[in-house]
Short mmCIF file of N, CA and C in Angstrom, two decimals:
data_model
loop_
_atom_site.label_atom_id
_atom_site.label_comp_id
_atom_site.label_asym_id
_atom_site.label_seq_id
_atom_site.Cartn_x
_atom_site.Cartn_y
_atom_site.Cartn_z
N MET A 233 -13.42 47.93 -4.06
CA MET A 233 -12.78 48.30 -5.33
C MET A 233 -13.73 48.03 -6.50
N GLU A 234 -14.36 46.85 -6.51
CA GLU A 234 -15.29 46.51 -7.58
C GLU A 234 -16.45 47.49 -7.67
N SER A 235 -16.97 47.95 -6.51
CA SER A 235 -18.11 48.89 -6.52
C SER A 235 -17.68 50.24 -7.09
N ASP A 236 -16.43 50.64 -6.88
CA ASP A 236 -15.95 51.90 -7.46
C ASP A 236 -15.95 51.82 -8.98
N LYS A 237 -15.56 50.65 -9.52
CA LYS A 237 -15.52 50.49 -10.98
C LYS A 237 -16.92 50.61 -11.55
N LYS A 238 -17.89 49.98 -10.91
CA LYS A 238 -19.28 50.06 -11.39
C LYS A 238 -19.80 51.48 -11.36
N LYS A 239 -19.44 52.22 -10.33
CA LYS A 239 -19.88 53.61 -10.21
C LYS A 239 -19.31 54.43 -11.34
N ILE A 240 -18.05 54.27 -11.63
CA ILE A 240 -17.42 55.04 -12.71
C ILE A 240 -18.01 54.67 -14.07
N ASP A 241 -18.21 53.35 -14.29
CA ASP A 241 -18.78 52.91 -15.58
C ASP A 241 -20.20 53.40 -15.81
N SER A 242 -20.92 53.69 -14.75
CA SER A 242 -22.33 54.08 -14.91
C SER A 242 -22.50 55.59 -15.09
N VAL A 243 -21.43 56.36 -14.97
CA VAL A 243 -21.52 57.80 -15.13
C VAL A 243 -21.75 58.13 -16.61
N ARG A 244 -22.78 58.94 -16.89
CA ARG A 244 -23.09 59.32 -18.26
C ARG A 244 -22.09 60.39 -18.71
N THR A 245 -21.47 60.20 -19.82
CA THR A 245 -20.50 61.17 -20.33
C THR A 245 -21.17 62.02 -21.40
N GLU A 246 -20.54 63.15 -21.70
CA GLU A 246 -21.08 64.01 -22.78
C GLU A 246 -21.11 63.26 -24.10
N LEU A 247 -20.07 62.48 -24.37
CA LEU A 247 -20.01 61.72 -25.61
C LEU A 247 -21.19 60.72 -25.68
N ASP A 248 -21.46 60.02 -24.57
CA ASP A 248 -22.62 59.09 -24.56
C ASP A 248 -23.92 59.85 -24.85
N THR A 249 -24.08 61.01 -24.26
CA THR A 249 -25.27 61.81 -24.50
C THR A 249 -25.35 62.25 -25.96
N GLN A 250 -24.25 62.69 -26.51
CA GLN A 250 -24.24 63.14 -27.90
C GLN A 250 -24.64 62.02 -28.87
N LYS A 251 -24.38 60.78 -28.52
CA LYS A 251 -24.73 59.64 -29.37
C LYS A 251 -26.26 59.55 -29.49
N THR A 252 -26.98 60.05 -28.52
CA THR A 252 -28.46 59.99 -28.53
C THR A 252 -29.11 61.20 -29.21
N PHE A 253 -28.30 62.18 -29.60
CA PHE A 253 -28.84 63.37 -30.27
C PHE A 253 -29.45 62.98 -31.59
N PRO A 254 -30.47 63.74 -32.03
CA PRO A 254 -31.03 63.50 -33.37
C PRO A 254 -29.94 63.67 -34.45
N ASP A 255 -30.15 63.02 -35.59
CA ASP A 255 -29.17 63.07 -36.67
C ASP A 255 -28.84 64.51 -37.09
N PHE A 256 -29.82 65.38 -37.15
CA PHE A 256 -29.53 66.75 -37.61
C PHE A 256 -28.53 67.46 -36.68
N VAL A 257 -28.55 67.12 -35.41
CA VAL A 257 -27.59 67.72 -34.46
C VAL A 257 -26.19 67.17 -34.74
N LYS A 258 -26.10 65.87 -34.95
CA LYS A 258 -24.79 65.26 -35.24
C LYS A 258 -24.21 65.79 -36.56
N LEU A 259 -25.07 66.06 -37.54
CA LEU A 259 -24.60 66.51 -38.86
C LEU A 259 -24.12 67.98 -38.87
N ALA A 260 -24.45 68.73 -37.82
CA ALA A 260 -24.12 70.16 -37.79
C ALA A 260 -22.62 70.41 -37.60
N ASN A 261 -21.88 69.41 -37.20
CA ASN A 261 -20.42 69.53 -37.03
C ASN A 261 -20.01 70.68 -36.10
N VAL A 262 -20.63 70.73 -34.94
CA VAL A 262 -20.27 71.72 -33.92
C VAL A 262 -18.85 71.41 -33.49
N PRO A 263 -17.97 72.41 -33.41
CA PRO A 263 -16.57 72.16 -33.05
C PRO A 263 -16.45 71.58 -31.64
N ASP A 264 -15.44 70.76 -31.44
CA ASP A 264 -15.19 70.15 -30.11
C ASP A 264 -14.93 71.22 -29.06
N SER A 265 -14.53 72.40 -29.47
CA SER A 265 -14.24 73.47 -28.51
C SER A 265 -15.48 74.00 -27.83
N LEU A 266 -16.68 73.71 -28.39
CA LEU A 266 -17.93 74.13 -27.78
C LEU A 266 -18.49 72.93 -27.01
N ASN A 267 -18.44 73.01 -25.72
CA ASN A 267 -18.86 71.90 -24.85
C ASN A 267 -20.30 72.12 -24.41
N PHE A 268 -21.19 71.22 -24.82
CA PHE A 268 -22.61 71.30 -24.43
C PHE A 268 -22.81 71.14 -22.95
N ASP A 269 -23.82 71.84 -22.40
CA ASP A 269 -24.27 71.61 -21.06
C ASP A 269 -25.34 70.53 -21.13
N ILE A 270 -24.94 69.29 -21.00
CA ILE A 270 -25.81 68.18 -21.24
C ILE A 270 -27.01 68.09 -20.30
N ASP A 271 -26.97 68.86 -19.21
CA ASP A 271 -28.10 68.88 -18.30
C ASP A 271 -29.13 69.95 -18.66
N ASN A 272 -28.85 70.77 -19.66
CA ASN A 272 -29.72 71.86 -20.05
C ASN A 272 -30.01 71.89 -21.55
N ILE A 273 -30.12 70.75 -22.17
CA ILE A 273 -30.44 70.66 -23.59
C ILE A 273 -31.94 70.82 -23.74
N PHE A 274 -32.36 71.62 -24.73
CA PHE A 274 -33.78 71.77 -24.94
C PHE A 274 -34.09 71.85 -26.44
N TYR A 275 -35.34 71.56 -26.75
CA TYR A 275 -35.82 71.51 -28.10
C TYR A 275 -37.02 72.44 -28.26
N GLY A 276 -37.17 73.03 -29.44
CA GLY A 276 -38.29 73.89 -29.77
C GLY A 276 -38.22 74.28 -31.22
N ASP A 277 -39.29 74.81 -31.73
CA ASP A 277 -39.30 75.29 -33.11
C ASP A 277 -38.82 76.74 -33.11
N PHE A 278 -37.53 76.93 -33.05
CA PHE A 278 -36.94 78.27 -32.86
C PHE A 278 -37.05 79.16 -34.09
N ASN A 279 -37.08 78.58 -35.30
CA ASN A 279 -37.16 79.42 -36.50
C ASN A 279 -38.53 79.37 -37.18
N GLY A 280 -39.54 78.80 -36.52
CA GLY A 280 -40.91 78.87 -37.02
C GLY A 280 -41.21 78.05 -38.25
N ASP A 281 -40.42 76.99 -38.51
CA ASP A 281 -40.67 76.15 -39.70
C ASP A 281 -41.43 74.86 -39.33
N ASN A 282 -41.94 74.80 -38.15
CA ASN A 282 -42.71 73.64 -37.65
C ASN A 282 -41.89 72.34 -37.53
N LYS A 283 -40.55 72.52 -37.38
CA LYS A 283 -39.66 71.39 -37.08
C LYS A 283 -38.99 71.62 -35.75
N GLU A 284 -38.79 70.59 -34.98
CA GLU A 284 -38.14 70.72 -33.68
C GLU A 284 -36.64 70.93 -33.84
N ASP A 285 -36.16 72.07 -33.38
CA ASP A 285 -34.74 72.44 -33.41
C ASP A 285 -34.11 72.10 -32.07
N PHE A 286 -32.82 72.34 -31.96
CA PHE A 286 -32.01 71.96 -30.79
C PHE A 286 -31.32 73.21 -30.24
N ALA A 287 -31.22 73.29 -28.93
CA ALA A 287 -30.45 74.37 -28.30
C ALA A 287 -29.77 73.85 -27.05
N SER A 288 -28.61 74.40 -26.73
CA SER A 288 -27.93 74.01 -25.52
C SER A 288 -26.99 75.17 -25.10
N PRO A 289 -26.95 75.46 -23.79
CA PRO A 289 -25.87 76.32 -23.32
C PRO A 289 -24.55 75.63 -23.58
N VAL A 290 -23.52 76.41 -23.84
CA VAL A 290 -22.20 75.84 -24.09
C VAL A 290 -21.14 76.69 -23.40
N ILE A 291 -19.97 76.06 -23.24
CA ILE A 291 -18.79 76.81 -22.86
C ILE A 291 -17.76 76.60 -23.95
N ASN A 292 -17.13 77.69 -24.37
CA ASN A 292 -16.12 77.63 -25.39
C ASN A 292 -14.81 77.32 -24.67
N LEU A 293 -14.27 76.13 -24.88
CA LEU A 293 -13.07 75.69 -24.16
C LEU A 293 -11.84 76.45 -24.59
N GLU A 294 -11.89 77.17 -25.70
CA GLU A 294 -10.76 77.96 -26.16
C GLU A 294 -10.62 79.28 -25.41
N ASN A 295 -11.75 79.90 -25.01
CA ASN A 295 -11.64 81.16 -24.32
C ASN A 295 -12.36 81.21 -22.95
N GLY A 296 -13.05 80.13 -22.59
CA GLY A 296 -13.75 80.09 -21.30
C GLY A 296 -15.04 80.84 -21.26
N PHE A 297 -15.51 81.34 -22.39
CA PHE A 297 -16.78 82.10 -22.44
C PHE A 297 -17.96 81.18 -22.59
N TYR A 298 -19.06 81.59 -21.97
CA TYR A 298 -20.30 80.84 -22.06
C TYR A 298 -21.23 81.43 -23.13
N GLY A 299 -22.07 80.58 -23.65
CA GLY A 299 -23.00 81.04 -24.67
C GLY A 299 -24.11 80.01 -24.90
N LEU A 300 -24.73 80.10 -26.06
CA LEU A 300 -25.82 79.22 -26.44
C LEU A 300 -25.61 78.82 -27.88
N VAL A 301 -25.88 77.56 -28.17
CA VAL A 301 -25.84 77.05 -29.53
C VAL A 301 -27.27 76.66 -29.93
N ILE A 302 -27.65 77.05 -31.15
CA ILE A 302 -28.94 76.62 -31.72
C ILE A 302 -28.61 75.91 -33.03
N ILE A 303 -29.25 74.77 -33.23
CA ILE A 303 -29.10 74.00 -34.47
C ILE A 303 -30.49 73.81 -35.06
N HIS A 304 -30.74 74.35 -36.24
CA HIS A 304 -32.00 74.17 -36.91
C HIS A 304 -32.08 72.80 -37.54
N ASN A 305 -33.27 72.22 -37.50
CA ASN A 305 -33.52 70.91 -38.06
C ASN A 305 -33.74 71.04 -39.57
N ASN A 306 -32.65 71.07 -40.30
CA ASN A 306 -32.63 71.20 -41.75
C ASN A 306 -31.86 70.06 -42.36
N PRO A 307 -32.06 69.77 -43.68
CA PRO A 307 -31.29 68.72 -44.32
C PRO A 307 -29.76 68.94 -44.23
N GLU A 308 -29.34 70.20 -44.30
CA GLU A 308 -27.94 70.55 -44.13
C GLU A 308 -27.82 71.51 -42.93
N PRO A 309 -27.92 70.94 -41.71
CA PRO A 309 -28.02 71.79 -40.50
C PRO A 309 -26.69 72.53 -40.25
N LYS A 310 -26.87 73.75 -39.78
CA LYS A 310 -25.72 74.56 -39.35
C LYS A 310 -25.97 75.00 -37.93
N TYR A 311 -24.91 75.23 -37.22
CA TYR A 311 -25.08 75.68 -35.83
C TYR A 311 -24.90 77.20 -35.80
N LEU A 312 -25.61 77.83 -34.87
CA LEU A 312 -25.49 79.25 -34.62
C LEU A 312 -25.07 79.44 -33.16
N VAL A 313 -24.09 80.32 -32.96
CA VAL A 313 -23.54 80.52 -31.60
C VAL A 313 -23.86 81.96 -31.17
N PHE A 314 -24.35 82.07 -29.95
CA PHE A 314 -24.63 83.37 -29.32
C PHE A 314 -23.85 83.41 -28.04
N GLY A 315 -22.96 84.42 -27.90
CA GLY A 315 -22.03 84.42 -26.77
C GLY A 315 -20.91 83.46 -27.04
N ALA A 316 -20.27 82.92 -26.03
CA ALA A 316 -19.14 81.97 -26.17
C ALA A 316 -18.03 82.59 -27.06
N GLY A 317 -17.92 83.91 -26.99
CA GLY A 317 -16.91 84.63 -27.78
C GLY A 317 -17.50 85.37 -28.98
N LYS A 318 -18.72 85.03 -29.36
CA LYS A 318 -19.42 85.72 -30.48
C LYS A 318 -20.40 86.71 -29.89
N GLU A 319 -20.55 87.85 -30.52
CA GLU A 319 -21.36 88.92 -29.98
C GLU A 319 -22.86 88.66 -30.14
N VAL A 320 -23.59 88.94 -29.08
CA VAL A 320 -25.03 88.93 -29.10
C VAL A 320 -25.47 90.09 -28.19
N ASN A 321 -26.08 91.12 -28.76
CA ASN A 321 -26.53 92.30 -28.03
C ASN A 321 -25.38 92.93 -27.24
N GLY A 322 -24.20 93.03 -27.86
CA GLY A 322 -23.05 93.67 -27.22
C GLY A 322 -22.35 92.77 -26.20
N GLN A 323 -22.74 91.52 -26.08
CA GLN A 323 -22.15 90.63 -25.09
C GLN A 323 -21.45 89.47 -25.81
N THR A 324 -20.29 89.08 -25.31
CA THR A 324 -19.62 87.92 -25.87
C THR A 324 -19.55 86.76 -24.88
N ASN A 325 -19.88 87.04 -23.62
CA ASN A 325 -19.83 86.03 -22.56
C ASN A 325 -21.14 86.05 -21.81
N LEU A 326 -21.90 84.97 -21.90
CA LEU A 326 -23.20 84.88 -21.23
C LEU A 326 -23.09 84.11 -19.91
N ASP A 327 -21.95 84.30 -19.22
CA ASP A 327 -21.73 83.55 -17.95
C ASP A 327 -22.67 83.98 -16.84
N TRP A 328 -23.37 85.07 -17.01
CA TRP A 328 -24.27 85.55 -15.97
C TRP A 328 -25.62 84.85 -15.99
N ILE A 329 -25.93 84.13 -17.04
CA ILE A 329 -27.23 83.47 -17.21
C ILE A 329 -27.26 82.19 -16.43
N ASP A 330 -28.30 81.98 -15.64
CA ASP A 330 -28.45 80.72 -14.97
C ASP A 330 -29.86 80.09 -15.15
N LYS A 331 -30.65 80.73 -15.97
CA LYS A 331 -32.02 80.22 -16.17
C LYS A 331 -32.41 80.36 -17.64
N PHE A 332 -32.80 79.26 -18.24
CA PHE A 332 -33.24 79.21 -19.63
C PHE A 332 -34.68 78.72 -19.68
N GLU A 333 -35.53 79.38 -20.43
CA GLU A 333 -36.91 78.94 -20.57
C GLU A 333 -37.36 79.18 -22.02
N ILE A 334 -38.24 78.31 -22.47
CA ILE A 334 -38.81 78.47 -23.80
C ILE A 334 -40.08 79.34 -23.70
N ILE A 335 -40.18 80.32 -24.59
CA ILE A 335 -41.38 81.11 -24.72
C ILE A 335 -42.06 80.65 -26.01
N SER A 336 -43.30 80.18 -25.90
CA SER A 336 -43.99 79.58 -27.04
C SER A 336 -44.23 80.59 -28.16
N LYS A 337 -44.09 80.12 -29.39
CA LYS A 337 -44.38 80.96 -30.55
C LYS A 337 -45.83 81.44 -30.46
N GLY A 338 -46.07 82.60 -31.04
CA GLY A 338 -47.40 83.23 -30.98
C GLY A 338 -47.53 84.22 -29.87
N GLN A 339 -46.65 84.15 -28.86
CA GLN A 339 -46.72 85.13 -27.77
C GLN A 339 -46.11 86.44 -28.20
N ASP A 340 -46.62 87.53 -27.63
CA ASP A 340 -46.09 88.86 -27.87
C ASP A 340 -44.95 89.15 -26.87
N ILE A 341 -43.86 89.72 -27.36
CA ILE A 341 -42.79 90.19 -26.49
C ILE A 341 -42.45 91.61 -26.88
N ALA A 342 -41.88 92.35 -25.95
CA ALA A 342 -41.44 93.70 -26.20
C ALA A 342 -40.25 93.99 -25.31
N PRO A 343 -39.25 94.67 -25.82
CA PRO A 343 -38.08 95.00 -24.96
C PRO A 343 -38.49 95.99 -23.86
N THR A 344 -37.71 95.97 -22.80
CA THR A 344 -37.96 96.89 -21.68
C THR A 344 -37.38 98.25 -21.99
N LEU A 345 -38.17 99.28 -21.79
CA LEU A 345 -37.72 100.67 -21.93
C LEU A 345 -37.09 101.09 -20.57
N VAL A 346 -35.92 101.68 -20.68
CA VAL A 346 -35.20 102.14 -19.48
C VAL A 346 -34.89 103.62 -19.67
N ASP A 347 -35.13 104.41 -18.65
CA ASP A 347 -34.80 105.84 -18.69
C ASP A 347 -33.28 105.98 -18.76
N GLU A 348 -32.79 106.62 -19.82
CA GLU A 348 -31.35 106.74 -20.04
C GLU A 348 -30.65 107.54 -18.95
N LYS A 349 -31.36 108.51 -18.38
CA LYS A 349 -30.74 109.37 -17.33
C LYS A 349 -30.73 108.71 -15.98
N THR A 350 -31.84 108.11 -15.60
CA THR A 350 -31.95 107.56 -14.22
C THR A 350 -31.72 106.07 -14.13
N GLY A 351 -31.88 105.37 -15.26
CA GLY A 351 -31.77 103.92 -15.24
C GLY A 351 -33.04 103.24 -14.77
N ASP A 352 -34.08 104.03 -14.49
CA ASP A 352 -35.36 103.46 -14.03
C ASP A 352 -36.06 102.76 -15.17
N ILE A 353 -36.73 101.67 -14.81
CA ILE A 353 -37.52 100.91 -15.81
C ILE A 353 -38.82 101.65 -16.05
N ILE A 354 -39.08 101.94 -17.34
CA ILE A 354 -40.30 102.62 -17.74
C ILE A 354 -41.40 101.60 -18.02
N GLY A 355 -41.05 100.49 -18.64
CA GLY A 355 -42.01 99.46 -18.99
C GLY A 355 -41.69 98.91 -20.36
N PRO A 356 -42.57 98.06 -20.90
CA PRO A 356 -42.32 97.50 -22.22
C PRO A 356 -42.46 98.52 -23.31
N ASP A 357 -41.59 98.46 -24.30
CA ASP A 357 -41.61 99.33 -25.43
C ASP A 357 -42.58 98.74 -26.48
N GLN A 358 -43.84 99.13 -26.43
CA GLN A 358 -44.85 98.58 -27.29
C GLN A 358 -44.62 98.90 -28.77
N SER A 359 -43.83 99.91 -29.06
CA SER A 359 -43.55 100.24 -30.45
C SER A 359 -42.67 99.16 -31.10
N LYS A 360 -42.01 98.33 -30.27
CA LYS A 360 -41.17 97.25 -30.81
C LYS A 360 -41.74 95.87 -30.46
N ALA A 361 -43.03 95.84 -30.06
CA ALA A 361 -43.66 94.55 -29.74
C ALA A 361 -43.59 93.62 -30.94
N PHE A 362 -43.38 92.35 -30.67
CA PHE A 362 -43.20 91.36 -31.74
C PHE A 362 -43.93 90.09 -31.36
N LYS A 363 -44.72 89.55 -32.27
CA LYS A 363 -45.36 88.27 -32.06
C LYS A 363 -44.37 87.19 -32.52
N LEU A 364 -43.98 86.29 -31.63
CA LEU A 364 -43.01 85.28 -31.94
C LEU A 364 -43.47 84.35 -33.05
N ILE A 365 -42.65 84.21 -34.09
CA ILE A 365 -42.96 83.31 -35.19
C ILE A 365 -42.35 81.93 -34.96
N GLY A 366 -41.45 81.87 -34.02
CA GLY A 366 -40.83 80.62 -33.55
C GLY A 366 -40.75 80.69 -32.05
N ASP A 367 -40.42 79.60 -31.42
CA ASP A 367 -40.23 79.65 -29.95
C ASP A 367 -39.06 80.55 -29.63
N GLY A 368 -39.22 81.36 -28.61
CA GLY A 368 -38.14 82.22 -28.14
C GLY A 368 -37.41 81.54 -26.98
N ILE A 369 -36.21 82.00 -26.73
CA ILE A 369 -35.47 81.48 -25.58
C ILE A 369 -35.21 82.61 -24.62
N SER A 370 -35.83 82.49 -23.46
CA SER A 370 -35.62 83.49 -22.39
C SER A 370 -34.40 83.09 -21.61
N MET A 371 -33.51 84.06 -21.38
CA MET A 371 -32.31 83.79 -20.59
C MET A 371 -32.23 84.86 -19.51
N SER A 372 -32.07 84.42 -18.26
CA SER A 372 -32.11 85.36 -17.15
C SER A 372 -31.29 84.88 -15.99
N VAL A 373 -31.23 85.73 -14.95
CA VAL A 373 -30.62 85.41 -13.69
C VAL A 373 -31.75 85.04 -12.76
N ASP A 374 -31.63 83.89 -12.10
CA ASP A 374 -32.72 83.38 -11.28
C ASP A 374 -33.14 84.33 -10.16
N GLU A 375 -32.21 84.99 -9.52
CA GLU A 375 -32.54 85.81 -8.36
C GLU A 375 -33.03 87.22 -8.73
N SER A 376 -32.78 87.66 -9.94
CA SER A 376 -33.29 88.96 -10.38
C SER A 376 -34.21 88.64 -11.57
N HIS A 377 -34.84 89.63 -12.07
CA HIS A 377 -35.71 89.39 -13.20
C HIS A 377 -35.08 89.90 -14.50
N GLY A 378 -33.82 90.29 -14.46
CA GLY A 378 -33.19 90.82 -15.65
C GLY A 378 -32.75 89.71 -16.59
N GLY A 379 -32.76 90.05 -17.86
CA GLY A 379 -32.31 89.09 -18.85
C GLY A 379 -32.78 89.51 -20.23
N GLY A 380 -33.03 88.53 -21.05
CA GLY A 380 -33.44 88.84 -22.41
C GLY A 380 -34.08 87.65 -23.06
N VAL A 381 -34.56 87.90 -24.25
CA VAL A 381 -35.18 86.87 -25.07
C VAL A 381 -34.47 86.85 -26.42
N LEU A 382 -34.04 85.67 -26.82
CA LEU A 382 -33.45 85.46 -28.14
C LEU A 382 -34.55 84.86 -29.00
N PHE A 383 -34.79 85.50 -30.16
CA PHE A 383 -35.89 85.02 -31.02
C PHE A 383 -35.59 85.24 -32.50
N TRP A 384 -36.27 84.46 -33.33
CA TRP A 384 -36.13 84.50 -34.78
C TRP A 384 -37.12 85.55 -35.30
N ASN A 385 -36.60 86.51 -36.11
CA ASN A 385 -37.44 87.57 -36.65
C ASN A 385 -37.89 87.27 -38.10
N GLY A 386 -37.58 86.11 -38.59
CA GLY A 386 -37.90 85.76 -39.97
C GLY A 386 -36.69 85.69 -40.87
N LYS A 387 -35.61 86.40 -40.46
CA LYS A 387 -34.37 86.40 -41.23
C LYS A 387 -33.18 85.99 -40.40
N ASN A 388 -33.14 86.44 -39.14
CA ASN A 388 -32.07 86.11 -38.24
C ASN A 388 -32.54 86.22 -36.79
N TYR A 389 -31.61 86.00 -35.87
CA TYR A 389 -31.97 86.05 -34.46
C TYR A 389 -31.79 87.48 -33.94
N GLU A 390 -32.67 87.82 -33.03
CA GLU A 390 -32.63 89.14 -32.39
C GLU A 390 -32.70 88.94 -30.90
N TRP A 391 -32.24 89.92 -30.15
CA TRP A 391 -32.26 89.87 -28.68
C TRP A 391 -33.01 91.09 -28.17
N TYR A 392 -33.98 90.84 -27.31
CA TYR A 392 -34.66 91.92 -26.58
C TYR A 392 -34.29 91.82 -25.13
N HIS A 393 -33.84 92.95 -24.57
CA HIS A 393 -33.61 93.04 -23.13
C HIS A 393 -34.93 93.12 -22.45
N ILE A 394 -35.15 92.27 -21.45
CA ILE A 394 -36.45 92.27 -20.76
C ILE A 394 -36.20 92.21 -19.27
N GLU A 395 -36.86 93.08 -18.55
CA GLU A 395 -36.79 93.06 -17.05
C GLU A 395 -38.05 92.47 -16.47
#
């Protein structure tokens, strides 16, 4: 019985993890309905201001939808939600994503061109190539190569579908 109590007491809770977050994350006042995936928290300079920002996959407990939260490291930080009930590239639920990776700023990305009639992949659309000004977040399905990149274009976030 005593060993069971020790085991339960040693389990890290989301609240315990949130206590270790940087102050700018705590100040963003993310609603309790957005539950962080504490095993997939990552940091990067997502908006290109040379400050380390915060991102985490989330589940919206009000609707059961999955998404991503980004919090910029600003004096008055605000959170941005992609998915979890809010639209990003025509999607409100990012439950299909199981792999998140950071793409370093300075890299070139381009959306994938797909033949509208056949659905065949043509290749990258070089006319929309973009050099990342902040770190991008690649989101994909581990077993396939489909997914996208969420990135800051200087004014707001954009999504490129990438195969």
